[in-house]
């Protein structure tokens, strides 16, 4: 029997020591054997997905990355490789794989969002974990992906009335309440980016952008400064993580991870009014959570490929919505609370007691800090343990599945099709 506790947390020791006090105590898995890992990862470092949109609200020119908008950078690829190497070392120490060897046939499977940056992230993760092993990256066609893009592609459309009510509740009851709540961070962002002298909008000042809930063809969207402001916040974080010169990060206002984090308030605000709203999260993530639960069950019909290691590689929206369904709060290094970091990963581990046959599951969020990303540090990432739905981090598998199934909207799920290995 592998002495899992010592091995696992020797590997994680540095990450735990560096982490903030909110990080949970190490999980005691003594006497248990790890026999399955399912993970959900966000893609790595990228430029803005639409630099022109940010520029239209800025008086200052945005610095360029070395790749096109929305694509994984070379630096981001290297950071994901390091994350993969760390994870492989951990899993080797726990006996899931044999050190230095390719996984056996049918032992590892990757299912990616069809977006290019997630496919590139998947390839980097495989390179770090299984170098030279030809583990393929699988994905659906973009228009057919209803796992990572369930709402956009028609599996889980949002009811307009319920969406409006849910967003207004998150706002504090009204658009005016939200405008007042977020006025200070909007003005702070405007101070950083400036106000352009000319623009195509009715107003050139971010703080003067009107707030409205608009419905078009049955889809409700929030129009406000938060959309572009969140994009600015995220791009500042990506600039720092990418290693851009500090006089370019947030136009010289992001010279440390702490300074960058303070400029991310509008990103947090956007998520408070979207993917962290329970109704929106439940509709968007029920299919993905359902697939995770199927994967964790040994003999469930219609499950994903029954591999020892299964990776779903998607987007921050997927992480945020799953976090909301789980009821899992975290704080990683300097990031804002509940932030979905580049390469950040929800890690589901299945443990077995070989004497009794009992199975357990643990869940953690793992991410490299901004400084680890910037320096391409090979130190272990930070880790926060899910405290469990009933206050126990190591949960009986049957109980975990039963509890999480209550949180799934069955009308937002379907039989998922995977490519065969």
GROMACS .gro file of C-alpha atoms in nm:
model
  421
    1UNK     CA    1   0.000   0.000   0.000
    2UNK     CA    2   0.138   0.338  -0.104
    3UNK     CA    3   0.187   0.586   0.177
    4UNK     CA    4   0.002   0.852  -0.013
    5UNK     CA    5  -0.008   1.136   0.236
    6UNK     CA    6   0.367   1.178   0.277
    7UNK     CA    7   0.444   1.139  -0.091
    8UNK     CA    8   0.172   1.369  -0.211
    9UNK     CA    9   0.237   1.654   0.025
   10UNK     CA   10   0.614   1.637   0.004
   11UNK     CA   11   0.562   1.720  -0.362
   12UNK     CA   12   0.312   1.995  -0.276
   13UNK     CA   13   0.493   2.136   0.025
   14UNK     CA   14   0.639   2.444  -0.140
   15UNK     CA   15   0.307   2.539  -0.299
   16UNK     CA   16   0.127   2.507   0.033
   17UNK     CA   17   0.387   2.710   0.220
   18UNK     CA   18   0.370   2.989  -0.035
   19UNK     CA   19  -0.008   3.001  -0.042
   20UNK     CA   20  -0.222   3.236   0.160
   21UNK     CA   21  -0.376   3.123   0.490
   22UNK     CA   22  -0.709   3.044   0.321
   23UNK     CA   23  -0.551   2.733   0.168
   24UNK     CA   24  -0.695   2.423   0.335
   25UNK     CA   25  -0.486   2.180   0.537
   26UNK     CA   26  -0.338   1.887   0.342
   27UNK     CA   27  -0.585   1.611   0.268
   28UNK     CA   28  -0.528   1.292   0.466
   29UNK     CA   29  -0.546   1.001   0.221
   30UNK     CA   30  -0.345   0.757   0.429
   31UNK     CA   31  -0.437   0.396   0.355
   32UNK     CA   32  -0.601   0.487   0.023
   33UNK     CA   33  -0.485   0.441  -0.335
   34UNK     CA   34  -0.537   0.694  -0.613
   35UNK     CA   35  -0.695   0.519  -0.911
   36UNK     CA   36  -0.857   0.796  -1.121
   37UNK     CA   37  -0.803   1.163  -1.203
   38UNK     CA   38  -1.047   1.387  -1.391
   39UNK     CA   39  -0.950   1.749  -1.446
   40UNK     CA   40  -1.099   2.061  -1.601
   41UNK     CA   41  -0.837   2.315  -1.711
   42UNK     CA   42  -0.857   2.667  -1.845
   43UNK     CA   43  -0.638   2.754  -2.143
   44UNK     CA   44  -0.308   2.933  -2.085
   45UNK     CA   45  -0.182   3.287  -2.149
   46UNK     CA   46  -0.325   3.471  -2.449
   47UNK     CA   47  -0.359   3.829  -2.575
   48UNK     CA   48  -0.696   4.001  -2.567
   49UNK     CA   49  -0.957   3.830  -2.782
   50UNK     CA   50  -1.038   4.169  -2.941
   51UNK     CA   51  -0.769   4.433  -2.896
   52UNK     CA   52  -0.954   4.674  -3.125
   53UNK     CA   53  -1.250   4.680  -2.885
   54UNK     CA   54  -1.021   4.770  -2.595
   55UNK     CA   55  -0.846   5.033  -2.803
   56UNK     CA   56  -1.176   5.202  -2.888
   57UNK     CA   57  -1.215   5.298  -2.521
   58UNK     CA   58  -0.849   5.386  -2.458
   59UNK     CA   59  -0.641   5.695  -2.519
   60UNK     CA   60  -0.319   5.492  -2.505
   61UNK     CA   61  -0.201   5.232  -2.759
   62UNK     CA   62  -0.220   4.874  -2.631
   63UNK     CA   63   0.112   4.686  -2.651
   64UNK     CA   64   0.121   4.397  -2.895
   65UNK     CA   65   0.180   4.031  -2.814
   66UNK     CA   66   0.380   3.804  -3.043
   67UNK     CA   67   0.069   3.610  -3.151
   68UNK     CA   68  -0.271   3.702  -3.291
   69UNK     CA   69  -0.559   3.795  -3.064
   70UNK     CA   70  -0.692   3.506  -2.858
   71UNK     CA   71  -0.412   3.260  -2.936
   72UNK     CA   72  -0.196   3.076  -2.683
   73UNK     CA   73   0.146   3.244  -2.660
   74UNK     CA   74   0.479   3.059  -2.662
   75UNK     CA   75   0.534   3.174  -2.304
   76UNK     CA   76   0.188   3.044  -2.213
   77UNK     CA   77   0.267   2.712  -2.377
   78UNK     CA   78   0.586   2.680  -2.172
   79UNK     CA   79   0.392   2.750  -1.850
   80UNK     CA   80   0.140   2.476  -1.929
   81UNK     CA   81   0.422   2.230  -2.004
   82UNK     CA   82   0.562   2.303  -1.657
   83UNK     CA   83   0.220   2.247  -1.503
   84UNK     CA   84   0.198   1.915  -1.685
   85UNK     CA   85   0.541   1.811  -1.563
   86UNK     CA   86   0.444   1.889  -1.206
   87UNK     CA   87   0.123   1.692  -1.233
   88UNK     CA   88   0.300   1.393  -1.390
   89UNK     CA   89   0.557   1.391  -1.110
   90UNK     CA   90   0.279   1.395  -0.853
   91UNK     CA   91   0.086   1.113  -1.018
   92UNK     CA   92   0.403   0.905  -1.057
   93UNK     CA   93   0.472   0.948  -0.685
   94UNK     CA   94   0.121   0.825  -0.610
   95UNK     CA   95   0.158   0.522  -0.833
   96UNK     CA   96  -0.100   0.613  -1.098
   97UNK     CA   97   0.169   0.594  -1.367
   98UNK     CA   98   0.521   0.454  -1.385
   99UNK     CA   99   0.791   0.719  -1.384
  100UNK     CA  100   0.960   0.778  -1.718
  101UNK     CA  101   0.715   0.559  -1.912
  102UNK     CA  102   0.431   0.636  -2.147
  103UNK     CA  103   0.088   0.555  -2.003
  104UNK     CA  104  -0.057   0.219  -2.104
  105UNK     CA  105  -0.299   0.211  -2.395
  106UNK     CA  106  -0.644   0.345  -2.297
  107UNK     CA  107  -0.499   0.514  -1.985
  108UNK     CA  108  -0.505   0.884  -2.083
  109UNK     CA  109  -0.759   1.088  -2.278
  110UNK     CA  110  -0.791   1.459  -2.358
  111UNK     CA  111  -1.112   1.629  -2.472
  112UNK     CA  112  -1.064   1.993  -2.567
  113UNK     CA  113  -1.288   2.282  -2.654
  114UNK     CA  114  -1.262   2.328  -3.033
  115UNK     CA  115  -1.116   2.679  -2.992
  116UNK     CA  116  -0.753   2.702  -3.111
  117UNK     CA  117  -0.605   2.826  -2.781
  118UNK     CA  118  -0.759   2.537  -2.588
  119UNK     CA  119  -0.631   2.283  -2.838
  120UNK     CA  120  -0.284   2.436  -2.813
  121UNK     CA  121  -0.310   2.428  -2.433
  122UNK     CA  122  -0.411   2.061  -2.448
  123UNK     CA  123  -0.109   1.981  -2.663
  124UNK     CA  124   0.121   2.161  -2.417
  125UNK     CA  125  -0.031   1.974  -2.123
  126UNK     CA  126   0.025   1.642  -2.301
  127UNK     CA  127   0.382   1.745  -2.384
  128UNK     CA  128   0.451   1.810  -2.018
  129UNK     CA  129   0.281   1.497  -1.889
  130UNK     CA  130   0.349   1.242  -2.159
  131UNK     CA  131   0.642   1.357  -2.375
  132UNK     CA  132   0.686   1.150  -2.688
  133UNK     CA  133   0.385   0.932  -2.607
  134UNK     CA  134   0.151   1.042  -2.890
  135UNK     CA  135  -0.148   1.104  -2.664
  136UNK     CA  136  -0.396   1.274  -2.903
  137UNK     CA  137  -0.604   1.585  -2.839
  138UNK     CA  138  -0.970   1.520  -2.925
  139UNK     CA  139  -1.248   1.774  -2.980
  140UNK     CA  140  -1.583   1.831  -3.146
  141UNK     CA  141  -1.647   2.067  -3.434
  142UNK     CA  142  -1.694   2.425  -3.315
  143UNK     CA  143  -2.062   2.446  -3.412
  144UNK     CA  144  -2.133   2.109  -3.249
  145UNK     CA  145  -1.957   2.163  -2.916
  146UNK     CA  146  -2.226   2.159  -2.648
  147UNK     CA  147  -2.000   2.057  -2.360
  148UNK     CA  148  -1.789   2.372  -2.322
  149UNK     CA  149  -2.039   2.600  -2.501
  150UNK     CA  150  -2.371   2.453  -2.390
  151UNK     CA  151  -2.563   2.781  -2.384
  152UNK     CA  152  -2.420   2.926  -2.706
  153UNK     CA  153  -2.479   2.610  -2.907
  154UNK     CA  154  -2.836   2.544  -2.804
  155UNK     CA  155  -2.816   2.271  -2.541
  156UNK     CA  156  -2.892   2.503  -2.249
  157UNK     CA  157  -3.059   2.824  -2.370
  158UNK     CA  158  -3.136   3.076  -2.099
  159UNK     CA  159  -3.495   3.179  -2.029
  160UNK     CA  160  -3.500   3.560  -2.079
  161UNK     CA  161  -3.727   3.637  -1.783
  162UNK     CA  162  -3.532   3.416  -1.542
  163UNK     CA  163  -3.203   3.555  -1.670
  164UNK     CA  164  -3.311   3.915  -1.617
  165UNK     CA  165  -3.440   3.838  -1.269
  166UNK     CA  166  -3.123   3.651  -1.173
  167UNK     CA  167  -2.892   3.926  -1.295
  168UNK     CA  168  -3.096   4.199  -1.127
  169UNK     CA  169  -3.085   4.004  -0.802
  170UNK     CA  170  -2.706   3.978  -0.830
  171UNK     CA  171  -2.691   4.352  -0.895
  172UNK     CA  172  -2.869   4.428  -0.573
  173UNK     CA  173  -3.208   4.484  -0.729
  174UNK     CA  174  -3.153   4.735  -1.008
  175UNK     CA  175  -2.921   4.871  -1.275
  176UNK     CA  176  -2.878   5.184  -1.064
  177UNK     CA  177  -2.756   4.973  -0.773
  178UNK     CA  178  -2.496   4.807  -0.995
  179UNK     CA  179  -2.388   5.137  -1.149
  180UNK     CA  180  -2.328   5.278  -0.803
  181UNK     CA  181  -2.156   4.964  -0.672
  182UNK     CA  182  -1.904   4.948  -0.956
  183UNK     CA  183  -1.855   5.320  -1.019
  184UNK     CA  184  -1.520   5.339  -0.838
  185UNK     CA  185  -1.345   5.054  -1.024
  186UNK     CA  186  -1.483   5.185  -1.355
  187UNK     CA  187  -1.332   5.527  -1.285
  188UNK     CA  188  -1.007   5.363  -1.174
  189UNK     CA  189  -0.985   5.177  -1.506
  190UNK     CA  190  -1.066   5.492  -1.698
  191UNK     CA  191  -0.782   5.667  -1.516
  192UNK     CA  192  -0.539   5.395  -1.632
  193UNK     CA  193  -0.644   5.379  -1.998
  194UNK     CA  194  -0.744   5.742  -2.049
  195UNK     CA  195  -1.031   5.881  -2.255
  196UNK     CA  196  -0.981   5.890  -2.633
  197UNK     CA  197  -1.034   6.227  -2.801
  198UNK     CA  198  -1.247   6.072  -3.074
  199UNK     CA  199  -1.443   5.749  -3.089
  200UNK     CA  200  -1.721   5.569  -3.272
  201UNK     CA  201  -1.940   5.553  -2.961
  202UNK     CA  202  -2.179   5.822  -2.844
  203UNK     CA  203  -1.941   5.881  -2.555
  204UNK     CA  204  -1.568   5.818  -2.543
  205UNK     CA  205  -1.548   5.778  -2.164
  206UNK     CA  206  -1.580   5.428  -2.021
  207UNK     CA  207  -1.753   5.566  -1.712
  208UNK     CA  208  -2.027   5.720  -1.928
  209UNK     CA  209  -2.119   5.396  -2.102
  210UNK     CA  210  -2.486   5.333  -2.020
  211UNK     CA  211  -2.611   5.035  -1.823
  212UNK     CA  212  -2.892   4.827  -1.975
  213UNK     CA  213  -3.029   4.474  -1.992
  214UNK     CA  214  -3.107   4.413  -2.357
  215UNK     CA  215  -3.298   4.122  -2.509
  216UNK     CA  216  -3.245   4.024  -2.871
  217UNK     CA  217  -3.387   3.709  -3.031
  218UNK     CA  218  -3.454   3.565  -2.687
  219UNK     CA  219  -3.102   3.629  -2.556
  220UNK     CA  220  -3.047   3.871  -2.267
  221UNK     CA  221  -2.720   4.062  -2.254
  222UNK     CA  222  -2.591   4.317  -2.006
  223UNK     CA  223  -2.466   4.634  -2.170
  224UNK     CA  224  -2.237   4.823  -1.933
  225UNK     CA  225  -1.874   4.929  -1.878
  226UNK     CA  226  -1.807   4.584  -1.728
  227UNK     CA  227  -1.771   4.402  -2.060
  228UNK     CA  228  -1.482   4.602  -2.202
  229UNK     CA  229  -1.352   4.679  -1.852
  230UNK     CA  230  -1.325   4.309  -1.772
  231UNK     CA  231  -1.139   4.256  -2.099
  232UNK     CA  232  -0.893   4.529  -1.999
  233UNK     CA  233  -0.847   4.373  -1.654
  234UNK     CA  234  -0.780   4.030  -1.801
  235UNK     CA  235  -0.538   4.167  -2.058
  236UNK     CA  236  -0.338   4.344  -1.787
  237UNK     CA  237  -0.308   4.010  -1.605
  238UNK     CA  238  -0.203   3.836  -1.926
  239UNK     CA  239   0.056   4.108  -1.997
  240UNK     CA  240   0.216   4.053  -1.659
  241UNK     CA  241   0.203   3.674  -1.685
  242UNK     CA  242   0.345   3.685  -2.037
  243UNK     CA  243   0.653   3.870  -1.912
  244UNK     CA  244   0.599   4.197  -2.097
  245UNK     CA  245   0.823   4.482  -1.976
  246UNK     CA  246   0.676   4.633  -1.662
  247UNK     CA  247   0.644   4.976  -1.821
  248UNK     CA  248   0.400   4.815  -2.067
  249UNK     CA  249   0.192   4.619  -1.816
  250UNK     CA  250  -0.126   4.820  -1.754
  251UNK     CA  251   0.053   5.117  -1.911
  252UNK     CA  252   0.309   5.113  -1.631
  253UNK     CA  253   0.050   5.075  -1.354
  254UNK     CA  254   0.100   4.698  -1.309
  255UNK     CA  255   0.455   4.665  -1.183
  256UNK     CA  256   0.376   4.382  -0.942
  257UNK     CA  257   0.124   4.102  -0.913
  258UNK     CA  258  -0.046   4.295  -0.633
  259UNK     CA  259  -0.087   4.604  -0.852
  260UNK     CA  260  -0.227   4.396  -1.137
  261UNK     CA  261  -0.472   4.224  -0.903
  262UNK     CA  262  -0.605   4.560  -0.785
  263UNK     CA  263  -0.683   4.641  -1.149
  264UNK     CA  264  -0.887   4.323  -1.194
  265UNK     CA  265  -1.197   4.442  -1.009
  266UNK     CA  266  -1.404   4.482  -1.324
  267UNK     CA  267  -1.331   4.125  -1.430
  268UNK     CA  268  -1.457   4.005  -1.090
  269UNK     CA  269  -1.760   4.230  -1.125
  270UNK     CA  270  -1.848   4.090  -1.467
  271UNK     CA  271  -1.840   3.737  -1.329
  272UNK     CA  272  -2.056   3.836  -1.031
  273UNK     CA  273  -2.323   3.930  -1.285
  274UNK     CA  274  -2.276   3.636  -1.523
  275UNK     CA  275  -2.102   3.304  -1.466
  276UNK     CA  276  -2.122   3.324  -1.087
  277UNK     CA  277  -2.500   3.376  -1.102
  278UNK     CA  278  -2.649   3.039  -0.993
  279UNK     CA  279  -2.914   3.014  -1.265
  280UNK     CA  280  -2.668   3.098  -1.544
  281UNK     CA  281  -2.404   2.864  -1.401
  282UNK     CA  282  -2.645   2.574  -1.363
  283UNK     CA  283  -2.762   2.600  -1.722
  284UNK     CA  284  -2.411   2.640  -1.859
  285UNK     CA  285  -2.227   2.376  -1.656
  286UNK     CA  286  -2.478   2.094  -1.602
  287UNK     CA  287  -2.354   1.899  -1.903
  288UNK     CA  288  -1.989   1.928  -1.797
  289UNK     CA  289  -2.055   1.842  -1.432
  290UNK     CA  290  -2.264   1.547  -1.546
  291UNK     CA  291  -1.977   1.415  -1.757
  292UNK     CA  292  -1.736   1.451  -1.463
  293UNK     CA  293  -1.971   1.251  -1.241
  294UNK     CA  294  -2.006   0.979  -1.505
  295UNK     CA  295  -1.628   0.962  -1.542
  296UNK     CA  296  -1.579   0.915  -1.166
  297UNK     CA  297  -1.819   0.620  -1.149
  298UNK     CA  298  -1.657   0.286  -1.229
  299UNK     CA  299  -1.934   0.122  -1.431
  300UNK     CA  300  -2.167   0.402  -1.534
  301UNK     CA  301  -2.329   0.360  -1.874
  302UNK     CA  302  -2.265   0.631  -2.132
  303UNK     CA  303  -1.955   0.754  -1.952
  304UNK     CA  304  -1.660   0.938  -2.107
  305UNK     CA  305  -1.363   0.717  -2.203
  306UNK     CA  306  -1.278   0.505  -1.899
  307UNK     CA  307  -0.918   0.614  -1.868
  308UNK     CA  308  -0.716   0.656  -1.549
  309UNK     CA  309  -0.648   1.018  -1.645
  310UNK     CA  310  -0.911   1.228  -1.821
  311UNK     CA  311  -0.863   1.594  -1.908
  312UNK     CA  312  -1.128   1.844  -2.018
  313UNK     CA  313  -0.957   2.162  -2.145
  314UNK     CA  314  -1.180   2.465  -2.184
  315UNK     CA  315  -1.230   2.822  -2.072
  316UNK     CA  316  -1.262   3.044  -1.766
  317UNK     CA  317  -1.639   3.037  -1.810
  318UNK     CA  318  -1.635   2.659  -1.759
  319UNK     CA  319  -1.426   2.689  -1.442
  320UNK     CA  320  -1.642   2.972  -1.308
  321UNK     CA  321  -1.971   2.793  -1.369
  322UNK     CA  322  -1.846   2.465  -1.219
  323UNK     CA  323  -1.716   2.657  -0.917
  324UNK     CA  324  -2.063   2.802  -0.867
  325UNK     CA  325  -2.237   2.464  -0.894
  326UNK     CA  326  -1.990   2.306  -0.653
  327UNK     CA  327  -2.015   2.594  -0.405
  328UNK     CA  328  -1.636   2.609  -0.400
  329UNK     CA  329  -1.462   2.935  -0.299
  330UNK     CA  330  -1.087   2.985  -0.332
  331UNK     CA  331  -0.817   3.247  -0.306
  332UNK     CA  332  -0.493   3.180  -0.493
  333UNK     CA  333  -0.187   3.401  -0.430
  334UNK     CA  334  -0.258   3.760  -0.542
  335UNK     CA  335  -0.551   3.672  -0.768
  336UNK     CA  336  -0.896   3.805  -0.677
  337UNK     CA  337  -1.121   3.563  -0.491
  338UNK     CA  338  -1.265   3.286  -0.711
  339UNK     CA  339  -1.062   3.395  -1.011
  340UNK     CA  340  -1.008   3.145  -1.293
  341UNK     CA  341  -0.638   3.183  -1.366
  342UNK     CA  342  -0.461   3.095  -1.693
  343UNK     CA  343  -0.403   2.720  -1.680
  344UNK     CA  344  -0.602   2.697  -1.355
  345UNK     CA  345  -0.741   2.349  -1.300
  346UNK     CA  346  -1.023   2.183  -1.109
  347UNK     CA  347  -0.880   1.848  -1.005
  348UNK     CA  348  -1.113   1.558  -0.919
  349UNK     CA  349  -0.938   1.255  -0.767
  350UNK     CA  350  -1.091   0.915  -0.698
  351UNK     CA  351  -0.941   0.716  -0.413
  352UNK     CA  352  -1.003   0.353  -0.317
  353UNK     CA  353  -0.959   0.152   0.002
  354UNK     CA  354  -0.830  -0.182  -0.126
  355UNK     CA  355  -0.933  -0.358   0.195
  356UNK     CA  356  -1.298  -0.254   0.191
  357UNK     CA  357  -1.352  -0.154  -0.171
  358UNK     CA  358  -1.487   0.184  -0.060
  359UNK     CA  359  -1.432   0.474  -0.301
  360UNK     CA  360  -1.387   0.838  -0.219
  361UNK     CA  361  -1.346   1.161  -0.415
  362UNK     CA  362  -1.155   1.480  -0.344
  363UNK     CA  363  -1.166   1.808  -0.535
  364UNK     CA  364  -0.906   2.084  -0.548
  365UNK     CA  365  -0.832   2.397  -0.746
  366UNK     CA  366  -0.473   2.424  -0.868
  367UNK     CA  367  -0.311   2.726  -1.034
  368UNK     CA  368   0.023   2.892  -1.090
  369UNK     CA  369   0.051   3.242  -0.946
  370UNK     CA  370   0.109   3.546  -1.167
  371UNK     CA  371   0.475   3.553  -1.063
  372UNK     CA  372   0.515   3.181  -1.131
  373UNK     CA  373   0.370   3.233  -1.477
  374UNK     CA  374   0.583   3.540  -1.545
  375UNK     CA  375   0.910   3.373  -1.442
  376UNK     CA  376   0.817   3.027  -1.575
  377UNK     CA  377   0.889   2.888  -1.230
  378UNK     CA  378   0.899   2.511  -1.191
  379UNK     CA  379   0.789   2.538  -0.827
  380UNK     CA  380   0.466   2.351  -0.745
  381UNK     CA  381   0.148   2.546  -0.814
  382UNK     CA  382  -0.083   2.670  -0.543
  383UNK     CA  383  -0.363   2.439  -0.434
  384UNK     CA  384  -0.689   2.495  -0.246
  385UNK     CA  385  -0.888   2.194  -0.129
  386UNK     CA  386  -1.265   2.184  -0.172
  387UNK     CA  387  -1.400   2.152   0.184
  388UNK     CA  388  -1.672   1.912   0.072
  389UNK     CA  389  -2.047   1.948   0.044
  390UNK     CA  390  -2.091   1.829   0.406
  391UNK     CA  391  -1.772   1.966   0.558
  392UNK     CA  392  -1.548   1.668   0.474
  393UNK     CA  393  -1.288   1.715   0.201
  394UNK     CA  394  -1.257   1.340   0.139
  395UNK     CA  395  -1.610   1.245   0.034
  396UNK     CA  396  -1.767   0.902  -0.026
  397UNK     CA  397  -1.801   0.875  -0.402
  398UNK     CA  398  -2.167   0.770  -0.393
  399UNK     CA  399  -2.256   1.059  -0.164
  400UNK     CA  400  -2.069   1.310  -0.378
  401UNK     CA  401  -2.239   1.189  -0.695
  402UNK     CA  402  -2.583   1.196  -0.532
  403UNK     CA  403  -2.533   1.548  -0.398
  404UNK     CA  404  -2.396   1.688  -0.724
  405UNK     CA  405  -2.672   1.528  -0.930
  406UNK     CA  406  -2.920   1.740  -0.732
  407UNK     CA  407  -2.743   2.050  -0.860
  408UNK     CA  408  -2.767   1.952  -1.228
  409UNK     CA  409  -3.049   2.072  -1.452
  410UNK     CA  410  -3.142   1.757  -1.649
  411UNK     CA  411  -3.295   1.967  -1.928
  412UNK     CA  412  -2.946   2.110  -1.992
  413UNK     CA  413  -2.781   1.770  -2.047
  414UNK     CA  414  -2.760   1.513  -2.325
  415UNK     CA  415  -2.563   1.201  -2.419
  416UNK     CA  416  -2.211   1.324  -2.496
  417UNK     CA  417  -2.030   1.185  -2.799
  418UNK     CA  418  -1.652   1.130  -2.783
  419UNK     CA  419  -1.401   1.021  -3.044
  420UNK     CA  420  -1.271   0.671  -2.982
  421UNK     CA  421  -0.908   0.637  -2.880
   0.00000   0.00000   0.00000
